[in-house]
PDB file of C-alpha atoms and ligand atoms in Angstrom:
ATOM      1  CA  MET Y   1      11.649   4.560  25.462  1.00  0.00           C
ATOM      2  CA  ARG Y   2      13.278   1.661  24.539  1.00  0.00           C
ATOM      3  CA  LYS Y   3      14.826  -0.652  27.659  1.00  0.00           C
ATOM      4  CA  ASN Y   4      15.676  -4.380  28.547  1.00  0.00           C
ATOM      5  CA  ILE Y   5      13.235  -5.952  29.974  1.00  0.00           C
ATOM      6  CA  VAL Y   6      13.035  -9.612  31.386  1.00  0.00           C
ATOM      7  CA  ALA Y   7       9.696 -11.047  32.169  1.00  0.00           C
ATOM      8  CA  GLY Y   8       8.731 -14.157  33.662  1.00  0.00           C
ATOM      9  CA  ASN Y   9       5.241 -16.058  32.103  1.00  0.00           C
ATOM     10  CA  TRP Y  10       4.292 -18.431  34.980  1.00  0.00           C
ATOM     11  CA  LYS Y  11       1.610 -19.628  32.744  1.00  0.00           C
ATOM     12  CA  MET Y  12      -0.892 -22.104  34.678  1.00  0.00           C
ATOM     13  CA  ASN Y  13       1.550 -23.429  37.227  1.00  0.00           C
ATOM     14  CA  LYS Y  14       2.519 -23.052  41.107  1.00  0.00           C
ATOM     15  CA  THR Y  15       0.223 -23.290  43.505  1.00  0.00           C
ATOM     16  CA  PHE Y  16       0.175 -20.381  46.158  1.00  0.00           C
ATOM     17  CA  GLN Y  17       2.844 -21.533  48.789  1.00  0.00           C
ATOM     18  CA  GLU Y  18       5.009 -22.353  45.650  1.00  0.00           C
ATOM     19  CA  ALA Y  19       4.423 -19.229  44.242  1.00  0.00           C
ATOM     20  CA  GLU Y  20       5.092 -16.849  47.135  1.00  0.00           C
ATOM     21  CA  GLU Y  21       7.936 -19.317  47.421  1.00  0.00           C
ATOM     22  CA  LEU Y  22       9.351 -18.120  44.126  1.00  0.00           C
ATOM     23  CA  ILE Y  23       8.215 -14.365  44.489  1.00  0.00           C
ATOM     24  CA  SER Y  24      10.105 -14.446  47.604  1.00  0.00           C
ATOM     25  CA  GLU Y  25      13.583 -16.125  46.156  1.00  0.00           C
ATOM     26  CA  LEU Y  26      13.377 -13.885  43.139  1.00  0.00           C
ATOM     27  CA  VAL Y  27      12.917 -10.628  45.192  1.00  0.00           C
ATOM     28  CA  THR Y  28      15.876 -11.796  48.013  1.00  0.00           C
ATOM     29  CA  GLY Y  29      18.062 -12.942  44.744  1.00  0.00           C
ATOM     30  CA  LEU Y  30      17.519  -9.668  42.353  1.00  0.00           C
ATOM     31  CA  GLU Y  31      18.035  -6.887  45.698  1.00  0.00           C
ATOM     32  CA  LYS Y  32      21.398  -8.430  46.053  1.00  0.00           C
ATOM     33  CA  SER Y  33      21.944  -8.496  42.031  1.00  0.00           C
ATOM     34  CA  ARG Y  34      23.370  -5.570  39.929  1.00  0.00           C
ATOM     35  CA  HIS Y  35      21.010  -6.521  37.005  1.00  0.00           C
ATOM     36  CA  THR Y  36      20.516  -3.134  34.454  1.00  0.00           C
ATOM     37  CA  CYS Y  37      17.205  -4.374  32.773  1.00  0.00           C
ATOM     38  CA  GLU Y  38      13.679  -3.892  34.265  1.00  0.00           C
ATOM     39  CA  VAL Y  39      12.050  -7.287  35.862  1.00  0.00           C
ATOM     40  CA  VAL Y  40       9.115  -8.349  34.994  1.00  0.00           C
ATOM     41  CA  VAL Y  41       6.552 -11.019  36.972  1.00  0.00           C
ATOM     42  CA  CYS Y  42       3.433 -12.322  35.115  1.00  0.00           C
ATOM     43  CA  PRO Y  43       1.803 -15.056  37.795  1.00  0.00           C
ATOM     44  CA  PRO Y  44      -1.809 -16.140  37.252  1.00  0.00           C
ATOM     45  CA  ALA Y  45      -4.005 -13.604  38.278  1.00  0.00           C
ATOM     46  CA  LEU Y  46      -4.833 -15.043  41.351  1.00  0.00           C
ATOM     47  CA  TYR Y  47      -1.869 -14.501  42.769  1.00  0.00           C
ATOM     48  CA  ILE Y  48      -1.061 -10.452  41.418  1.00  0.00           C
ATOM     49  CA  GLU Y  49      -1.999  -9.473  44.455  1.00  0.00           C
ATOM     50  CA  MET Y  50       0.882 -11.534  46.027  1.00  0.00           C
ATOM     51  CA  ALA Y  51       3.641 -10.987  43.914  1.00  0.00           C
ATOM     52  CA  SER Y  52       2.706  -6.908  43.724  1.00  0.00           C
ATOM     53  CA  ASP Y  53       3.242  -6.534  47.379  1.00  0.00           C
ATOM     54  CA  TYR Y  54       6.246  -8.717  47.460  1.00  0.00           C
ATOM     55  CA  GLY Y  55       7.402  -7.185  44.270  1.00  0.00           C
ATOM     56  CA  HIS Y  56       6.774  -3.790  44.859  1.00  0.00           C
ATOM     57  CA  GLU Y  57       8.037  -3.986  48.521  1.00  0.00           C
ATOM     58  CA  GLU Y  58      11.177  -3.793  47.512  1.00  0.00           C
ATOM     59  CA  GLY Y  59      10.729  -2.390  44.242  1.00  0.00           C
ATOM     60  CA  VAL Y  60      12.597  -4.600  42.173  1.00  0.00           C
ATOM     61  CA  ILE Y  61       9.642  -6.423  40.262  1.00  0.00           C
ATOM     62  CA  LYS Y  62       7.198  -5.342  38.029  1.00  0.00           C
ATOM     63  CA  ILE Y  63       4.072  -7.286  37.740  1.00  0.00           C
ATOM     64  CA  GLY Y  64       2.329  -8.599  34.247  1.00  0.00           C
ATOM     65  CA  ALA Y  65      -0.866  -9.925  34.332  1.00  0.00           C
ATOM     66  CA  GLN Y  66      -0.651 -12.863  31.461  1.00  0.00           C
ATOM     67  CA  ASN Y  67      -4.315 -11.627  29.721  1.00  0.00           C
ATOM     68  CA  VAL Y  68      -7.641  -9.430  29.904  1.00  0.00           C
ATOM     69  CA  SER Y  69     -10.583  -9.225  28.972  1.00  0.00           C
ATOM     70  CA  GLU Y  70     -11.695  -6.870  25.917  1.00  0.00           C
ATOM     71  CA  TYR Y  71     -14.607  -5.326  27.369  1.00  0.00           C
ATOM     72  CA  GLU Y  72     -14.712  -2.297  29.427  1.00  0.00           C
ATOM     73  CA  LYS Y  73     -16.443  -3.908  32.440  1.00  0.00           C
ATOM     74  CA  GLY Y  74     -19.709  -5.738  33.080  1.00  0.00           C
ATOM     75  CA  ALA Y  75     -21.773  -9.049  32.807  1.00  0.00           C
ATOM     76  CA  TYR Y  76     -18.784 -11.237  31.706  1.00  0.00           C
ATOM     77  CA  THR Y  77     -18.596 -14.124  34.059  1.00  0.00           C
ATOM     78  CA  GLY Y  78     -14.853 -15.002  34.656  1.00  0.00           C
ATOM     79  CA  GLU Y  79     -13.362 -12.186  32.847  1.00  0.00           C
ATOM     80  CA  ILE Y  80     -11.024  -9.966  34.048  1.00  0.00           C
ATOM     81  CA  SER Y  81     -11.108  -5.875  33.428  1.00  0.00           C
ATOM     82  CA  ALA Y  82      -7.984  -3.854  32.621  1.00  0.00           C
ATOM     83  CA  ALA Y  83      -8.946  -1.120  35.075  1.00  0.00           C
ATOM     84  CA  MET Y  84      -9.196  -4.108  38.124  1.00  0.00           C
ATOM     85  CA  LEU Y  85      -5.721  -5.140  36.554  1.00  0.00           C
ATOM     86  CA  LYS Y  86      -4.390  -1.552  37.066  1.00  0.00           C
ATOM     87  CA  SER Y  87      -5.731  -0.966  40.304  1.00  0.00           C
ATOM     88  CA  MET Y  88      -3.701  -4.267  41.772  1.00  0.00           C
ATOM     89  CA  ASP Y  89      -0.571  -1.914  40.381  1.00  0.00           C
ATOM     90  CA  VAL Y  90      -0.290  -4.145  37.238  1.00  0.00           C
ATOM     91  CA  ASP Y  91       2.210  -2.284  34.778  1.00  0.00           C
ATOM     92  CA  TYR Y  92       2.366  -5.162  32.280  1.00  0.00           C
ATOM     93  CA  CYS Y  93       0.122  -7.352  30.459  1.00  0.00           C
ATOM     94  CA  ILE Y  94       0.576 -10.133  27.940  1.00  0.00           C
ATOM     95  CA  VAL Y  95      -1.735 -10.115  25.049  1.00  0.00           C
ATOM     96  CA  GLY Y  96      -1.823 -12.925  22.243  1.00  0.00           C
ATOM     97  CA  HIS Y  97       0.457 -15.219  23.757  1.00  0.00           C
ATOM     98  CA  SER Y  98       0.141 -17.797  20.618  1.00  0.00           C
ATOM     99  CA  GLU Y  99      -1.429 -20.601  23.988  1.00  0.00           C
ATOM    100  CA  ARG Y 100      -4.192 -18.544  23.734  1.00  0.00           C
ATOM    101  CA  ARG Y 101      -4.381 -17.686  20.136  1.00  0.00           C
ATOM    102  CA  LYS Y 102      -4.313 -21.514  19.830  1.00  0.00           C
ATOM    103  CA  TYR Y 103      -6.597 -23.058  22.446  1.00  0.00           C
ATOM    104  CA  PHE Y 104      -8.863 -20.198  22.824  1.00  0.00           C
ATOM    105  CA  GLY Y 105      -9.084 -18.989  19.853  1.00  0.00           C
ATOM    106  CA  GLU Y 106      -8.351 -15.329  19.884  1.00  0.00           C
ATOM    107  CA  THR Y 107      -7.380 -13.098  16.814  1.00  0.00           C
ATOM    108  CA  ASN Y 108      -6.013  -9.983  15.567  1.00  0.00           C
ATOM    109  CA  LYS Y 109      -9.307  -8.119  16.183  1.00  0.00           C
ATOM    110  CA  GLN Y 110      -9.742  -9.117  19.350  1.00  0.00           C
ATOM    111  CA  LEU Y 111      -6.166  -8.779  20.697  1.00  0.00           C
ATOM    112  CA  ALA Y 112      -6.774  -5.261  19.328  1.00  0.00           C
ATOM    113  CA  LEU Y 113      -9.304  -4.661  21.562  1.00  0.00           C
ATOM    114  CA  LYS Y 114      -7.301  -6.065  24.560  1.00  0.00           C
ATOM    115  CA  ILE Y 115      -4.498  -4.114  23.628  1.00  0.00           C
ATOM    116  CA  GLU Y 116      -7.070  -0.737  23.662  1.00  0.00           C
ATOM    117  CA  ARG Y 117      -8.143  -1.258  27.106  1.00  0.00           C
ATOM    118  CA  LEU Y 118      -4.947  -2.181  28.485  1.00  0.00           C
ATOM    119  CA  LEU Y 119      -4.015   1.433  26.850  1.00  0.00           C
ATOM    120  CA  GLU Y 120      -6.725   3.047  28.279  1.00  0.00           C
ATOM    121  CA  ASN Y 121      -5.483   2.298  31.741  1.00  0.00           C
ATOM    122  CA  ALA Y 122      -2.142   2.856  31.267  1.00  0.00           C
ATOM    123  CA  ILE Y 123      -0.632  -0.659  31.392  1.00  0.00           C
ATOM    124  CA  HIS Y 124       1.774  -1.669  29.274  1.00  0.00           C
ATOM    125  CA  PRO Y 125       0.810  -4.392  26.565  1.00  0.00           C
ATOM    126  CA  ILE Y 126       3.555  -7.361  25.595  1.00  0.00           C
ATOM    127  CA  TYR Y 127       2.282  -8.351  22.545  1.00  0.00           C
ATOM    128  CA  CYS Y 128       3.423 -11.717  21.090  1.00  0.00           C
ATOM    129  CA  CYS Y 129       3.475 -12.565  17.644  1.00  0.00           C
ATOM    130  CA  GLY Y 130       5.331 -15.476  16.216  1.00  0.00           C
ATOM    131  CA  GLU Y 131       5.125 -17.861  12.916  1.00  0.00           C
ATOM    132  CA  LEU Y 132       4.478 -21.855  13.514  1.00  0.00           C
ATOM    133  CA  LEU Y 133       7.120 -24.629  12.272  1.00  0.00           C
ATOM    134  CA  GLU Y 134       5.257 -25.011   8.983  1.00  0.00           C
ATOM    135  CA  GLU Y 135       5.564 -21.122   8.339  1.00  0.00           C
ATOM    136  CA  ARG Y 136       8.936 -20.899   9.003  1.00  0.00           C
ATOM    137  CA  GLU Y 137       9.365 -23.945   7.050  1.00  0.00           C
ATOM    138  CA  ALA Y 138       7.631 -22.640   4.130  1.00  0.00           C
ATOM    139  CA  GLY Y 139       9.718 -19.553   4.454  1.00  0.00           C
ATOM    140  CA  LYS Y 140       6.576 -17.629   5.319  1.00  0.00           C
ATOM    141  CA  TYR Y 141       7.530 -16.384   8.376  1.00  0.00           C
ATOM    142  CA  PHE Y 142       7.569 -12.534   7.608  1.00  0.00           C
ATOM    143  CA  GLU Y 143       4.601 -12.553   6.412  1.00  0.00           C
ATOM    144  CA  VAL Y 144       2.857 -14.451   9.268  1.00  0.00           C
ATOM    145  CA  VAL Y 145       5.078 -11.232  11.768  1.00  0.00           C
ATOM    146  CA  GLU Y 146       4.266  -8.839  10.064  1.00  0.00           C
ATOM    147  CA  LYS Y 147       0.204  -9.952   9.516  1.00  0.00           C
ATOM    148  CA  GLN Y 148       0.081  -9.924  13.070  1.00  0.00           C
ATOM    149  CA  ILE Y 149       2.093  -6.681  13.964  1.00  0.00           C
ATOM    150  CA  GLU Y 150      -0.289  -5.083  11.328  1.00  0.00           C
ATOM    151  CA  GLU Y 151      -3.533  -6.288  11.991  1.00  0.00           C
ATOM    152  CA  ALA Y 152      -3.717  -5.786  15.783  1.00  0.00           C
ATOM    153  CA  LEU Y 153      -1.045  -2.198  15.889  1.00  0.00           C
ATOM    154  CA  PHE Y 154      -0.392  -0.224  13.191  1.00  0.00           C
ATOM    155  CA  HIS Y 155      -3.851   1.618  13.497  1.00  0.00           C
ATOM    156  CA  PHE Y 156      -2.552   2.712  16.810  1.00  0.00           C
ATOM    157  CA  SER Y 157      -1.294   5.772  17.159  1.00  0.00           C
ATOM    158  CA  LYS Y 158       2.573   6.876  17.274  1.00  0.00           C
ATOM    159  CA  GLU Y 159       2.041   7.897  20.787  1.00  0.00           C
ATOM    160  CA  GLU Y 160      -0.086   4.666  22.230  1.00  0.00           C
ATOM    161  CA  PHE Y 161       2.384   2.245  19.822  1.00  0.00           C
ATOM    162  CA  GLY Y 162       4.706   3.836  22.331  1.00  0.00           C
ATOM    163  CA  ASN Y 163       3.643   1.994  24.694  1.00  0.00           C
ATOM    164  CA  ILE Y 164       3.677  -1.032  23.226  1.00  0.00           C
ATOM    165  CA  VAL Y 165       5.913  -3.777  24.012  1.00  0.00           C
ATOM    166  CA  ILE Y 166       6.898  -6.839  21.131  1.00  0.00           C
ATOM    167  CA  ALA Y 167       7.663 -10.385  22.116  1.00  0.00           C
ATOM    168  CA  TYR Y 168       8.410 -12.744  19.055  1.00  0.00           C
ATOM    169  CA  GLU Y 169       7.648 -15.772  19.727  1.00  0.00           C
ATOM    170  CA  PRO Y 170       8.339 -18.102  17.231  1.00  0.00           C
ATOM    171  CA  VAL Y 171       5.982 -20.750  18.210  1.00  0.00           C
ATOM    172  CA  TRP Y 172       8.284 -23.607  17.256  1.00  0.00           C
ATOM    173  CA  ALA Y 173      10.639 -22.887  20.135  1.00  0.00           C
ATOM    174  CA  ILE Y 174       8.245 -22.392  23.061  1.00  0.00           C
ATOM    175  CA  GLY Y 175       8.472 -25.098  25.772  1.00  0.00           C
ATOM    176  CA  THR Y 176      10.436 -27.659  23.222  1.00  0.00           C
ATOM    177  CA  GLY Y 177      13.736 -26.419  24.519  1.00  0.00           C
ATOM    178  CA  LYS Y 178      14.420 -26.309  20.287  1.00  0.00           C
ATOM    179  CA  THR Y 179      15.282 -22.436  20.584  1.00  0.00           C
ATOM    180  CA  ALA Y 180      15.969 -19.826  17.791  1.00  0.00           C
ATOM    181  CA  THR Y 181      18.928 -18.962  16.650  1.00  0.00           C
ATOM    182  CA  ALA Y 182      20.846 -15.594  18.204  1.00  0.00           C
ATOM    183  CA  GLU Y 183      21.148 -14.939  14.179  1.00  0.00           C
ATOM    184  CA  GLN Y 184      17.071 -15.767  13.640  1.00  0.00           C
ATOM    185  CA  ALA Y 185      16.352 -14.106  16.323  1.00  0.00           C
ATOM    186  CA  GLN Y 186      17.851 -10.561  15.029  1.00  0.00           C
ATOM    187  CA  GLU Y 187      16.681 -10.863  11.544  1.00  0.00           C
ATOM    188  CA  MET Y 188      13.582 -11.657  13.198  1.00  0.00           C
ATOM    189  CA  HIS Y 189      13.952  -8.583  15.132  1.00  0.00           C
ATOM    190  CA  ALA Y 190      15.311  -6.383  12.443  1.00  0.00           C
ATOM    191  CA  PHE Y 191      12.504  -7.310  10.246  1.00  0.00           C
ATOM    192  CA  ILE Y 192      10.215  -5.584  12.979  1.00  0.00           C
ATOM    193  CA  ARG Y 193      11.838  -3.154  13.630  1.00  0.00           C
ATOM    194  CA  ARG Y 194      12.128  -1.592  10.004  1.00  0.00           C
ATOM    195  CA  ILE Y 195       7.689  -2.840   9.898  1.00  0.00           C
ATOM    196  CA  ILE Y 196       7.662  -0.099  12.807  1.00  0.00           C
ATOM    197  CA  ARG Y 197       9.913   2.035  10.683  1.00  0.00           C
ATOM    198  CA  ASN Y 198       7.682   1.775   7.717  1.00  0.00           C
ATOM    199  CA  LYS Y 199       4.997   2.370   9.804  1.00  0.00           C
ATOM    200  CA  TYR Y 200       5.861   5.542  11.853  1.00  0.00           C
ATOM    201  CA  ASP Y 201       9.200   6.645  11.904  1.00  0.00           C
ATOM    202  CA  GLU Y 202      12.561   6.133  12.875  1.00  0.00           C
ATOM    203  CA  GLU Y 203      12.370   7.482  16.479  1.00  0.00           C
ATOM    204  CA  THR Y 204       9.565   4.609  17.135  1.00  0.00           C
ATOM    205  CA  ALA Y 205      11.371   2.076  16.085  1.00  0.00           C
ATOM    206  CA  GLU Y 206      14.525   3.060  17.674  1.00  0.00           C
ATOM    207  CA  ASN Y 207      12.388   2.860  20.691  1.00  0.00           C
ATOM    208  CA  THR Y 208      10.155  -0.387  20.848  1.00  0.00           C
ATOM    209  CA  THR Y 209      11.235  -2.686  22.894  1.00  0.00           C
ATOM    210  CA  ILE Y 210      10.851  -6.690  21.338  1.00  0.00           C
ATOM    211  CA  LEU Y 211      11.526  -9.357  23.209  1.00  0.00           C
ATOM    212  CA  TYR Y 212      12.467 -12.918  22.476  1.00  0.00           C
ATOM    213  CA  GLY Y 213      10.856 -15.664  23.883  1.00  0.00           C
ATOM    214  CA  GLY Y 214      10.691 -19.281  22.966  1.00  0.00           C
ATOM    215  CA  SER Y 215      12.675 -21.603  25.457  1.00  0.00           C
ATOM    216  CA  CYS Y 216      15.105 -18.980  26.048  1.00  0.00           C
ATOM    217  CA  ASN Y 217      17.251 -20.333  29.178  1.00  0.00           C
ATOM    218  CA  ALA Y 218      20.177 -19.284  31.412  1.00  0.00           C
ATOM    219  CA  LYS Y 219      22.271 -21.163  28.670  1.00  0.00           C
ATOM    220  CA  ASN Y 220      21.421 -19.073  25.550  1.00  0.00           C
ATOM    221  CA  ALA Y 221      20.289 -16.105  26.938  1.00  0.00           C
ATOM    222  CA  GLU Y 222      23.517 -14.233  27.195  1.00  0.00           C
ATOM    223  CA  GLU Y 223      23.858 -15.056  23.277  1.00  0.00           C
ATOM    224  CA  LEU Y 224      20.422 -14.153  22.293  1.00  0.00           C
ATOM    225  CA  PHE Y 225      20.185 -10.680  24.081  1.00  0.00           C
ATOM    226  CA  ALA Y 226      23.795  -9.578  22.313  1.00  0.00           C
ATOM    227  CA  ASN Y 227      21.858  -8.997  19.542  1.00  0.00           C
ATOM    228  CA  PRO Y 228      21.464  -5.315  18.208  1.00  0.00           C
ATOM    229  CA  ASP Y 229      17.633  -5.490  17.990  1.00  0.00           C
ATOM    230  CA  VAL Y 230      17.326  -8.233  20.936  1.00  0.00           C
ATOM    231  CA  ASP Y 231      16.055  -6.141  23.928  1.00  0.00           C
ATOM    232  CA  GLY Y 232      15.412  -8.820  26.014  1.00  0.00           C
ATOM    233  CA  GLY Y 233      13.369 -11.721  26.632  1.00  0.00           C
ATOM    234  CA  LEU Y 234      10.132 -13.182  27.353  1.00  0.00           C
ATOM    235  CA  ILE Y 235      10.791 -16.282  29.875  1.00  0.00           C
ATOM    236  CA  GLY Y 236       8.532 -19.169  30.234  1.00  0.00           C
ATOM    237  CA  GLY Y 237       9.715 -22.527  31.757  1.00  0.00           C
ATOM    238  CA  ALA Y 238      12.995 -21.188  33.058  1.00  0.00           C
ATOM    239  CA  SER Y 239      11.269 -18.220  34.970  1.00  0.00           C
ATOM    240  CA  LEU Y 240       9.768 -21.008  37.736  1.00  0.00           C
ATOM    241  CA  ILE Y 241      13.168 -21.912  39.378  1.00  0.00           C
ATOM    242  CA  ALA Y 242      14.419 -18.737  40.767  1.00  0.00           C
ATOM    243  CA  GLU Y 243      18.085 -19.222  40.449  1.00  0.00           C
ATOM    244  CA  ASP Y 244      17.350 -19.362  36.612  1.00  0.00           C
ATOM    245  CA  PHE Y 245      15.220 -16.650  36.049  1.00  0.00           C
ATOM    246  CA  ILE Y 246      17.889 -14.177  37.932  1.00  0.00           C
ATOM    247  CA  LYS Y 247      20.788 -15.678  35.529  1.00  0.00           C
ATOM    248  CA  ILE Y 248      18.484 -14.455  32.937  1.00  0.00           C
ATOM    249  CA  VAL Y 249      18.294 -10.907  34.088  1.00  0.00           C
ATOM    250  CA  ASN Y 250      21.622 -10.897  34.128  1.00  0.00           C
ATOM    251  CA  SER Y 251      22.439 -11.998  31.062  1.00  0.00           C
ATOM    252  CA  PHE Y 252      22.781  -8.248  29.687  1.00  0.00           C
TER     253      PHE Y 252
HETATM  254  C1  PEP H   1       6.610 -18.357  26.471  1.00  0.00           C
HETATM  255  O1  PEP H   1       5.316 -19.032  26.848  1.00  0.00           O
HETATM  256  O2  PEP H   1       6.005 -17.224  26.499  1.00  0.00           O
HETATM  257  C2  PEP H   1       7.654 -19.214  26.374  1.00  0.00           C
HETATM  258  C3  PEP H   1       8.569 -17.983  25.858  1.00  0.00           C
HETATM  259  O3  PEP H   1       7.343 -20.587  27.158  1.00  0.00           O
HETATM  260  P1  PEP H   1       9.212 -21.148  26.881  1.00  0.00           P
HETATM  261  O4  PEP H   1       9.922 -19.975  27.545  1.00  0.00           O
HETATM  262  O5  PEP H   1       8.512 -22.184  28.254  1.00  0.00           O
HETATM  263  O6  PEP H   1       9.736 -21.740  25.803  1.00  0.00           O
END
């Protein structure tokens, strides 16, 4: 079912003590806030247990992971499985972030396997897609995003697809301070909804949550979230400051 979500991607930031301080500030702030959206925090994997303890205790935060193995279990040193995440009360997992595509060579095919593992374990994938600056400038952005979605998602059944959240994150806007305009975000979100409608049906398209990510902050969130096809945000930098993140959560 389509719902508004604000998810914070902490990436590889914060020591344990700093992470604990941030999560505790978030929980205190969110308890007092009148937000209407679901709030998801994706800390580094090492801190999932701590964040989950804080978040679940108060019931104000859902926990997300930043990555998952494409394999089920076994001799894959350093990897974390979807079943392990589930056993730590993880509800969401980011898949296909542009940093993982760029630095770790993740492909749409591999991402499809990761999503399969997550769905088997009742974890909602947050599937990231988005074009590079040169692809936007060459006018190929619809084509690029369509291919990312088609190759990683469109083999899933309508029921399976219903558990997937999509995050449109133009790569040129991530960590650059350069946000897509509200019009650019709405245009792409409407396009994504259209291709989902064409592949599945109207109901599936209407029920899909599509987040925007890329330099979304306390100042521009309201304008971005006001668009009919923007159902919230995947927030990087601004999720590391409790006050800013809470402002974004309250931007609906
Ligand atoms: C992200 O990495 O998903 C992201 C949106 O980062 P930032 O908000 O810092 O641009």
